[in-house]
Amino acid sequence: NTFAYSPRPNTEAADWDNQIPPEVQSERLQRVQALAVTHALERSQRYLGRVVEVLVEDRNPKNGDEVMGRTRQGRQVFFPGNVDELKGE
């Protein structure tokens, strides 16, 4: 998760006169977020075609035909299945 810069109370930098303009803050945030999306996609692509153990936790709230769970590494995954049959498995 990334967030735009905001001055923190009771810090020396919060009182400086030369604060970064909001448009520069926004542009920098967009660049960082785009890089984060690229890196996340690269990490996710490593799992394509692999079979991994998953603990099913619940139904996918965005697609009722899928379940959601986590791998042993904590990565959240979604796949077709019946949550009543798979939950806790």
Backbone as ProteinMPNN parsed JSONL, in Angstrom:
{"seq_chain_A": "NTFAYSPRPNTEAADWDNQIPPEVQSERLQRVQALAVTHALERSQRYLGRVVEVLVEDRNPKNGDEVMGRTRQGRQVFFPGNVDELKGE", "coords_chain_A": {"N_chain_A": [[0.837, -1.19, 0.0], [0.511, 2.169, -0.814], [0.788, 5.641, -0.114], [-0.044, 9.117, -0.456], [2.273, 11.703, 0.323], [2.121, 13.34, 3.446], [2.437, 15.985, 5.741], [3.715, 15.265, 8.966], [2.52, 15.815, 12.204], [4.356, 17.543, 14.743], [6.892, 17.07, 13.745], [10.051, 18.012, 12.471], [10.262, 18.474, 9.689], [7.645, 18.976, 8.947], [7.198, 21.63, 9.337], [8.703, 22.985, 7.479], [9.257, 25.404, 4.907], [9.493, 24.779, 2.235], [7.687, 22.776, 1.031], [6.712, 19.873, -0.854], [5.0, 20.39, -3.884], [1.47, 19.731, -4.318], [0.75, 18.625, -6.873], [3.139, 17.45, -7.699], [3.507, 15.592, -5.678], [1.305, 13.93, -6.233], [1.939, 12.969, -8.81], [4.297, 11.561, -8.261], [3.322, 9.613, -6.51], [1.606, 8.211, -8.238], [3.493, 7.116, -9.986], [4.935, 5.414, -8.264], [2.882, 3.675, -7.479], [2.224, 2.499, -9.952], [4.583, 1.12, -10.465], [4.512, -0.668, -8.319], [2.276, -2.216, -9.026], [3.251, -3.418, -11.354], [5.379, -4.957, -10.287], [3.933, -6.653, -8.576], [2.41, -8.076, -10.422], [4.462, -9.413, -11.786], [5.405, -11.076, -9.718], [3.111, -12.612, -9.266], [2.873, -13.959, -11.691], [4.789, -15.906, -11.501], [3.542, -18.016, -10.331], [1.838, -19.098, -12.18], [0.537, -21.949, -13.757], [1.442, -23.648, -11.785], [0.902, -26.03, -9.176], [-0.301, -25.634, -6.018], [-0.591, -25.972, -2.446], [-3.545, -24.968, -0.807], [-5.345, -23.3, 1.709], [-8.677, -23.16, 2.046], [-10.719, -20.419, 2.717], [-13.106, -18.936, 2.429], [-15.963, -17.877, 0.446], [-15.493, -16.307, -2.705], [-16.112, -12.95, -2.611], [-16.648, -11.434, -4.846], [-17.248, -13.147, -6.852], [-19.389, -15.633, -6.842], [-19.075, -18.252, -7.722], [-16.577, -18.995, -7.158], [-13.984, -19.846, -4.78], [-12.066, -18.496, -2.056], [-8.769, -18.456, -0.768], [-5.676, -19.136, 1.006], [-2.225, -19.554, 0.236], [0.552, -21.517, 1.525], [2.485, -19.621, 1.754], [1.072, -17.371, 2.272], [-0.149, -16.035, 0.204], [-2.994, -14.727, -1.31], [-5.509, -16.468, -3.037], [-7.793, -17.293, -5.691], [-10.21, -19.538, -6.925], [-12.243, -21.782, -8.946], [-14.875, -23.415, -7.208], [-16.74, -25.102, -4.573], [-17.576, -23.592, -1.669], [-18.734, -24.729, 0.599], [-17.985, -27.374, 0.467], [-15.206, -27.228, 0.458], [-14.17, -25.483, 2.44], [-11.826, -24.892, 4.944], [-10.289, -26.948, 4.123]], "CA_chain_A": [[0.0, 0.0, 0.0], [1.248, 3.426, -0.877], [-0.04, 6.794, 0.185], [0.563, 10.413, -0.745], [2.961, 12.337, 1.443], [1.439, 14.379, 4.222], [3.294, 16.375, 6.869], [3.38, 14.657, 10.248], [2.603, 16.776, 13.302], [5.482, 17.466, 15.688], [8.151, 16.709, 13.097], [10.74, 19.199, 11.971], [9.969, 18.663, 8.268], [6.274, 19.466, 8.773], [7.214, 23.093, 9.416], [9.546, 23.568, 6.436], [8.543, 26.226, 3.93], [9.619, 24.252, 0.867], [6.954, 21.519, 0.895], [6.536, 19.392, -2.231], [3.677, 20.777, -4.379], [0.526, 18.6, -4.429], [0.793, 17.963, -8.184], [4.345, 16.614, -7.721], [3.188, 14.471, -4.796], [0.385, 13.056, -6.949], [2.669, 12.333, -9.905], [5.221, 10.584, -7.662], [2.506, 8.518, -5.993], [1.155, 7.421, -9.385], [4.644, 6.361, -10.487], [5.221, 4.345, -7.308], [1.795, 2.698, -7.558], [2.368, 1.763, -11.213], [5.702, 0.199, -10.266], [4.033, -1.713, -7.415], [1.406, -3.099, -9.81], [4.136, -4.19, -12.228], [6.092, -5.944, -9.473], [2.951, -7.636, -8.101], [2.094, -8.931, -11.569], [5.622, -10.283, -12.012], [5.403, -12.093, -8.663], [1.974, -13.501, -9.48], [3.113, -14.777, -12.877], [5.629, -17.048, -11.118], [2.665, -19.094, -9.88], [1.052, -19.625, -13.297], [0.841, -23.315, -14.133], [1.9, -24.428, -10.644], [-0.099, -26.559, -8.252], [0.144, -25.352, -4.652], [-1.562, -26.253, -1.402], [-4.306, -23.775, -0.427], [-6.365, -23.434, 2.745], [-9.859, -22.404, 1.617], [-11.242, -19.638, 3.825], [-14.454, -18.403, 2.223], [-16.411, -17.675, -0.933], [-15.019, -15.066, -3.304], [-17.238, -12.025, -2.555], [-16.896, -10.842, -6.159], [-17.674, -14.195, -7.782], [-19.918, -16.704, -6.013], [-18.675, -19.562, -8.232], [-15.182, -19.216, -6.763], [-13.614, -19.782, -3.371], [-10.79, -17.811, -1.838], [-7.959, -19.071, 0.265], [-4.287, -18.663, 1.07], [-1.162, -20.544, 0.115], [1.415, -21.58, 2.715], [3.263, -18.378, 1.791], [0.175, -16.275, 2.607], [-0.689, -15.386, -0.989], [-4.422, -14.946, -1.491], [-5.828, -17.03, -4.345], [-9.195, -17.537, -6.005], [-10.369, -20.583, -7.931], [-13.605, -22.326, -8.948], [-15.117, -24.446, -6.21], [-17.859, -24.963, -3.664], [-17.017, -23.271, -0.373], [-19.258, -25.647, 1.606], [-17.217, -28.619, 0.375], [-13.766, -27.011, 0.55], [-13.734, -24.597, 3.524], [-10.974, -25.543, 5.947], [-9.497, -28.005, 3.476]], "C_chain_A": [[0.874, 1.243, 0.0], [0.285, 4.581, -0.685], [0.711, 8.067, -0.174], [1.22, 10.955, 0.521], [2.036, 13.322, 2.138], [2.328, 14.705, 5.412], [2.794, 15.732, 8.162], [3.519, 15.699, 11.355], [3.818, 16.494, 14.189], [6.762, 16.919, 15.068], [8.756, 17.973, 12.511], [10.353, 19.502, 10.524], [8.564, 19.22, 8.032], [6.218, 20.984, 8.744], [8.068, 23.75, 8.337], [8.69, 24.333, 5.438], [8.529, 25.613, 2.534], [8.965, 22.865, 0.735], [6.805, 21.149, -0.586], [5.129, 19.773, -2.699], [2.762, 19.559, -4.552], [0.568, 17.882, -5.773], [2.022, 17.07, -8.324], [4.126, 15.397, -6.833], [2.325, 13.452, -5.535], [1.108, 12.289, -8.05], [3.614, 11.266, -9.356], [4.46, 9.369, -7.137], [2.045, 7.617, -7.135], [2.287, 6.57, -9.949], [4.963, 5.179, -9.578], [4.147, 3.262, -7.385], [1.873, 1.873, -8.841], [3.497, 0.74, -11.101], [5.284, -0.958, -9.356], [3.136, -2.709, -8.148], [2.251, -3.991, -10.718], [4.848, -5.288, -11.453], [5.14, -7.036, -8.979], [2.59, -8.603, -9.225], [3.232, -9.898, -11.853], [5.669, -11.397, -10.978], [4.281, -13.103, -8.876], [2.22, -14.439, -10.658], [4.009, -15.978, -12.575], [4.781, -18.259, -10.729], [1.854, -19.719, -11.022], [1.508, -21.038, -13.645], [1.318, -24.19, -12.99], [0.709, -24.931, -9.843], [0.457, -26.352, -6.851], [-0.976, -25.687, -3.679], [-2.213, -24.946, -0.955], [-5.271, -24.139, 0.69], [-7.529, -22.547, 2.338], [-10.474, -21.733, 2.83], [-12.704, -19.249, 3.654], [-14.781, -18.38, 0.744], [-15.807, -16.361, -1.435], [-16.197, -14.088, -3.323], [-17.581, -11.393, -3.903], [-17.371, -11.864, -7.187], [-18.092, -15.41, -6.96], [-19.569, -18.102, -6.482], [-17.252, -19.92, -7.828], [-15.05, -19.211, -5.241], [-12.323, -18.974, -3.265], [-10.074, -18.492, -0.682], [-6.564, -18.504, 0.226], [-3.331, -19.838, 0.92], [-0.37, -20.576, 1.41], [2.263, -20.313, 2.863], [2.387, -17.168, 2.084], [-0.417, -15.554, 1.415], [-2.163, -15.734, -1.13], [-4.68, -15.418, -2.914], [-7.328, -17.254, -4.459], [-9.246, -18.629, -7.064], [-11.782, -21.147, -7.852], [-13.753, -23.417, -7.892], [-16.318, -24.115, -5.346], [-17.317, -24.755, -2.258], [-17.497, -24.232, 0.71], [-18.486, -26.971, 1.613], [-15.74, -28.413, 0.703], [-13.291, -26.209, 1.756], [-12.999, -25.383, 4.602], [-10.108, -26.643, 5.386], [-8.277, -27.408, 2.815]], "O_chain_A": [[1.856, 1.332, 0.737], [-0.888, 4.5, -1.05], [1.941, 8.094, -0.194], [0.772, 10.693, 1.637], [1.27, 14.041, 1.496], [2.906, 13.807, 6.024], [1.59, 15.669, 8.41], [4.535, 16.39, 11.43], [4.238, 15.348, 14.351], [7.615, 16.372, 15.768], [8.04, 18.889, 12.107], [10.138, 20.661, 10.171], [8.324, 19.87, 7.014], [5.286, 21.561, 8.183], [8.144, 24.977, 8.291], [7.55, 23.96, 5.159], [7.637, 25.907, 1.739], [9.631, 21.898, 0.366], [6.777, 22.022, -1.454], [4.158, 19.511, -1.99], [3.234, 18.476, -4.896], [0.437, 16.659, -5.819], [1.96, 16.039, -8.994], [4.518, 14.288, -7.195], [2.583, 12.25, -5.47], [0.905, 11.084, -8.202], [3.719, 10.182, -9.929], [4.903, 8.233, -7.302], [2.088, 6.393, -7.014], [2.063, 5.426, -10.346], [5.228, 4.075, -10.056], [4.459, 2.072, -7.36], [1.614, 0.67, -8.816], [3.372, -0.382, -11.591], [5.663, -2.104, -9.599], [3.229, -3.914, -7.915], [1.99, -5.189, -10.832], [4.913, -6.429, -11.911], [5.502, -8.212, -8.965], [2.478, -9.809, -9.002], [2.995, -11.074, -12.131], [5.943, -12.547, -11.322], [4.475, -14.304, -8.689], [1.81, -15.599, -10.618], [3.991, -16.962, -13.313], [5.251, -19.395, -10.791], [1.246, -20.772, -10.834], [2.7, -21.298, -13.809], [1.577, -25.374, -13.201], [-0.358, -24.318, -9.842], [1.544, -26.829, -6.529], [-2.154, -25.687, -4.039], [-1.531, -23.942, -0.747], [-5.939, -25.171, 0.625], [-7.394, -21.324, 2.286], [-10.724, -22.378, 3.848], [-13.46, -19.234, 4.626], [-13.988, -18.805, -0.096], [-15.635, -15.417, -0.664], [-17.197, -14.363, -3.987], [-18.683, -10.875, -4.082], [-17.84, -11.496, -8.263], [-17.242, -16.133, -6.442], [-19.743, -19.059, -5.727], [-16.776, -21.017, -8.119], [-15.881, -18.655, -4.523], [-11.595, -18.794, -4.241], [-10.691, -19.024, 0.241], [-6.285, -17.533, -0.477], [-3.582, -20.944, 1.398], [-0.594, -19.753, 2.298], [2.702, -19.977, 3.962], [2.892, -16.047, 2.141], [-1.119, -14.558, 1.587], [-2.536, -16.906, -1.075], [-4.152, -14.858, -3.874], [-8.034, -17.387, -3.46], [-8.432, -18.648, -7.987], [-12.45, -21.016, -6.826], [-12.857, -24.241, -7.709], [-16.844, -23.002, -5.379], [-16.665, -25.644, -1.709], [-16.752, -24.525, 1.645], [-18.355, -27.61, 2.658], [-15.085, -29.34, 1.181], [-12.102, -26.249, 2.073], [-13.485, -26.398, 5.1], [-9.28, -27.211, 6.099], [-7.482, -28.132, 2.217]]}, "name": "protein", "num_of_chains": 1, "seq": "NTFAYSPRPNTEAADWDNQIPPEVQSERLQRVQALAVTHALERSQRYLGRVVEVLVEDRNPKNGDEVMGRTRQGRQVFFPGNVDELKGE"}
